[in-house]
């Protein structure tokens, strides 16, 4: 569409311009009137004077204020018949009139006809009007279609960017795994349904609730469920929609939104990603963004502007409550905060049950087993997981989803699409050693999560993968566990070095090293797990806004910075040595496992441990290993 409009535009302009000149010709003043009388031939002024002197001229009509004349004269070449000529007269020829009088020739003057002039004027104006109207129309059309820079033309005029759903059709039953949040919000439903119960006893109904939690945990769903349960309309807009190129657009959108909401009260307004507009004001280089500040101010004004009992409740969602402007969190605004976290095992079971309602699961599939297989998954991940499994089932032409599809879907959600395995080659061997390196180090260190499987089938970016079964509760992690993870992550590179030599190591360990460095650095700067002692030297990272790093002073001196680097290096070096030692000491079983992996492409954790146990002691791990 975009292209075709461009082409139309390109062609329209020249076409209109050509049209303009044609039109100009047709409408030039008095052309029509002269046209009726126009003699077919023209005569020069000199010839006319000659004819005049020779007494051939019989009559003269003057047009256009004496600039043109239609002359009737006897033509000597055409049997002395009377002919008509058109003569252009010089501007100053007053002596001509005297001459005509002298010669006693009848002459007449014709004034410029007024209506002709008006037509001419209209004719001249119509084109520019059409051109402007046409361009305007084209601009609007192309804006509507592309939606891109078109906003440039509509500034000041707020397009309604919010969505309105009269009935969301979502109920609390459709939301699972976030029971506390649901309980807290149950009250909001009552506010919307029976405000009199609160106002009767003089309670002020809260205006705003802030839902805080990572993406995909069901914040939007929860807000819809509140509206659905209360049976009120659901207005939603994303914070990023407020922030426009032009100052004032966001603010006018806020005004529009609240105006519409007031007309439809009781209702619920949902503002997604409120951090896009509600960031700390005056932050960032150059004093921040005027547009955002105006929008935020407008939002605050609107929130203060209506009473708690008008039946409007605003629910906002964010995953960065720390960056919000404190004015938003004051009483009377978003003074209630509800945490919406990633679900635990029980929560995952609940969410899976919700999404399994409309899916055909084979009887062998247990929801609990899927939930155990997916620690750390959010509600959106779980919904996606079941959907992927259903797609795979359909593709494999099965009647119902089996555990095989579930497992494949988990792998796919976690690590991306499966690729085609490499053909046997040196690099395949190297990848096999790298992965077995991760797996064996992970298996032989007591504090490491157990290996779930090792595979050479590429997925996403990775050429091979070693899967570990993560522990269920990802809450507190000990220093020993962190060091074990660092050592395990270095296992791949360590194996490359031990088997192929230092000069043969590859770029494949890049991702591992990034993780390793990140973990080691956090041990030193955030968790106080180094010789620097229990100091928090860095707050939780993450770009808050452009220029944050420039505006905030580092919390330590140059000298401490050098010591941090030294500590990080020590931790990594120590773990690297451990990993290399494990590889060296287990070379025999590693070679056997690599051959097996190249042959089978995948070794599962149980078999892996059994083989390793034939050669060396394998520590018991208490983490739950799903029996799938
Ligand atoms: P958020 O707004 O927190 O990013 P959404 O509410 O948009 O997450 O969730 C996306 C989808 O994931 C929902 O439409 C729903 O299908 C599923 N989902 C997420 N959380 C839950 C939950 N707690 N219970 C049921 N489904 C959920
Ligand atoms: Mg959302
Ligand atoms: Zn690796």
Coordinates of N, CA and C and ligand atoms in Angstrom, one line a residue, residues 174-178 213-222 270 272 317 340 351 354-355 378-381 383, ligand 1:
X174 N -10.0 -17.5 34.9 CA -9.1 -17.7 33.8 C -7.6 -17.3 34.2
X175 N -7.5 -16.7 35.4 CA -6.2 -16.3 35.9 C -5.8 -17.3 37.0
X176 N -4.7 -17.9 36.9 CA -4.3 -18.8 37.9 C -2.9 -18.5 38.4
X177 N -2.5 -19.1 39.5 CA -1.1 -19.0 39.9 C -0.7 -17.8 40.6
X178 N -1.5 -16.8 40.6 CA -1.2 -15.5 41.3 C -2.3 -15.2 42.3
X213 N 5.3 -6.5 38.1 CA 5.8 -7.9 37.9 C 6.4 -8.0 36.5
X214 N 7.2 -9.0 36.3 CA 7.9 -9.3 35.0 C 6.9 -9.5 33.9
X215 N 7.3 -9.4 32.7 CA 6.4 -9.5 31.5 C 5.9 -11.0 31.5
X216 N 4.7 -11.1 31.0 CA 4.1 -12.4 30.8 C 3.5 -13.1 32.0
X217 N 3.5 -12.4 33.2 CA 3.0 -13.0 34.4 C 1.5 -12.8 34.5
X218 N 0.8 -12.1 33.6 CA -0.6 -12.0 33.6 C -1.2 -10.7 34.2
X219 N -0.4 -9.6 34.0 CA -0.9 -8.4 34.6 C -2.1 -7.9 33.7
X220 N -1.9 -7.9 32.4 CA -3.0 -7.4 31.5 C -4.2 -8.3 31.7
X221 N -4.0 -9.6 31.8 CA -5.1 -10.6 32.0 C -5.8 -10.3 33.3
X222 N -5.1 -10.0 34.3 CA -5.7 -9.7 35.6 C -6.6 -8.5 35.6
X270 N -6.9 0.9 32.1 CA -5.7 0.1 32.3 C -4.6 0.8 31.5
X272 N -0.9 0.2 30.5 CA 0.2 -0.7 30.4 C 1.6 0.0 30.3
X317 N 0.3 -1.1 34.9 CA 1.3 -2.2 35.0 C 2.7 -1.7 34.7
X340 N 2.9 -9.1 41.1 CA 2.5 -10.2 40.2 C 3.8 -11.0 39.8
X351 N -2.0 -22.7 36.2 CA -2.1 -22.0 34.9 C -2.2 -23.0 33.8
X354 N -5.7 -24.2 33.4 CA -6.5 -23.2 32.7 C -6.3 -23.4 31.2
X355 N -5.0 -23.5 30.8 CA -4.8 -23.5 29.3 C -5.0 -24.9 28.7
X378 N 6.8 -18.3 33.0 CA 5.7 -17.4 33.4 C 4.4 -17.9 32.8
X379 N 3.3 -17.3 33.1 CA 2.0 -17.7 32.6 C 2.0 -17.7 31.0
X380 N 2.6 -16.6 30.5 CA 2.7 -16.5 29.0 C 3.5 -17.6 28.4
X381 N 4.6 -18.0 29.1 CA 5.5 -19.1 28.6 C 4.7 -20.4 28.6
X383 N 1.4 -20.8 28.5 CA 0.4 -20.8 27.5 C 1.0 -21.1 26.1
Ligands
LIG1 P1 1.7 -9.3 31.2 O1 0.7 -8.3 30.9 O2 2.0 -9.5 32.6 O3 2.9 -9.1 30.4 P2 -0.3 -11.0 30.0 O4 -1.4 -10.7 30.9 O5 -0.3 -10.2 28.7 O6 1.1 -10.7 30.7 O7 -0.2 -12.5 29.7 C1 -0.1 -13.0 28.3 C2 -0.8 -14.3 28.2 O8 -0.2 -15.3 29.0 C3 -2.3 -14.2 28.7 O9 -3.1 -13.8 27.7 C4 -2.6 -15.6 29.2 O10 -2.9 -16.4 28.1 C5 -1.2 -16.1 29.6 N1 -1.1 -15.9 31.1 C6 -0.2 -15.1 31.7 N2 -0.3 -15.2 33.1 C7 -1.3 -16.1 33.3 C8 -2.0 -16.5 34.5 N3 -1.6 -16.2 35.7 N4 -3.0 -17.4 34.3 C9 -3.4 -17.8 33.1 N5 -2.9 -17.4 32.0 C10 -1.8 -16.5 32.0

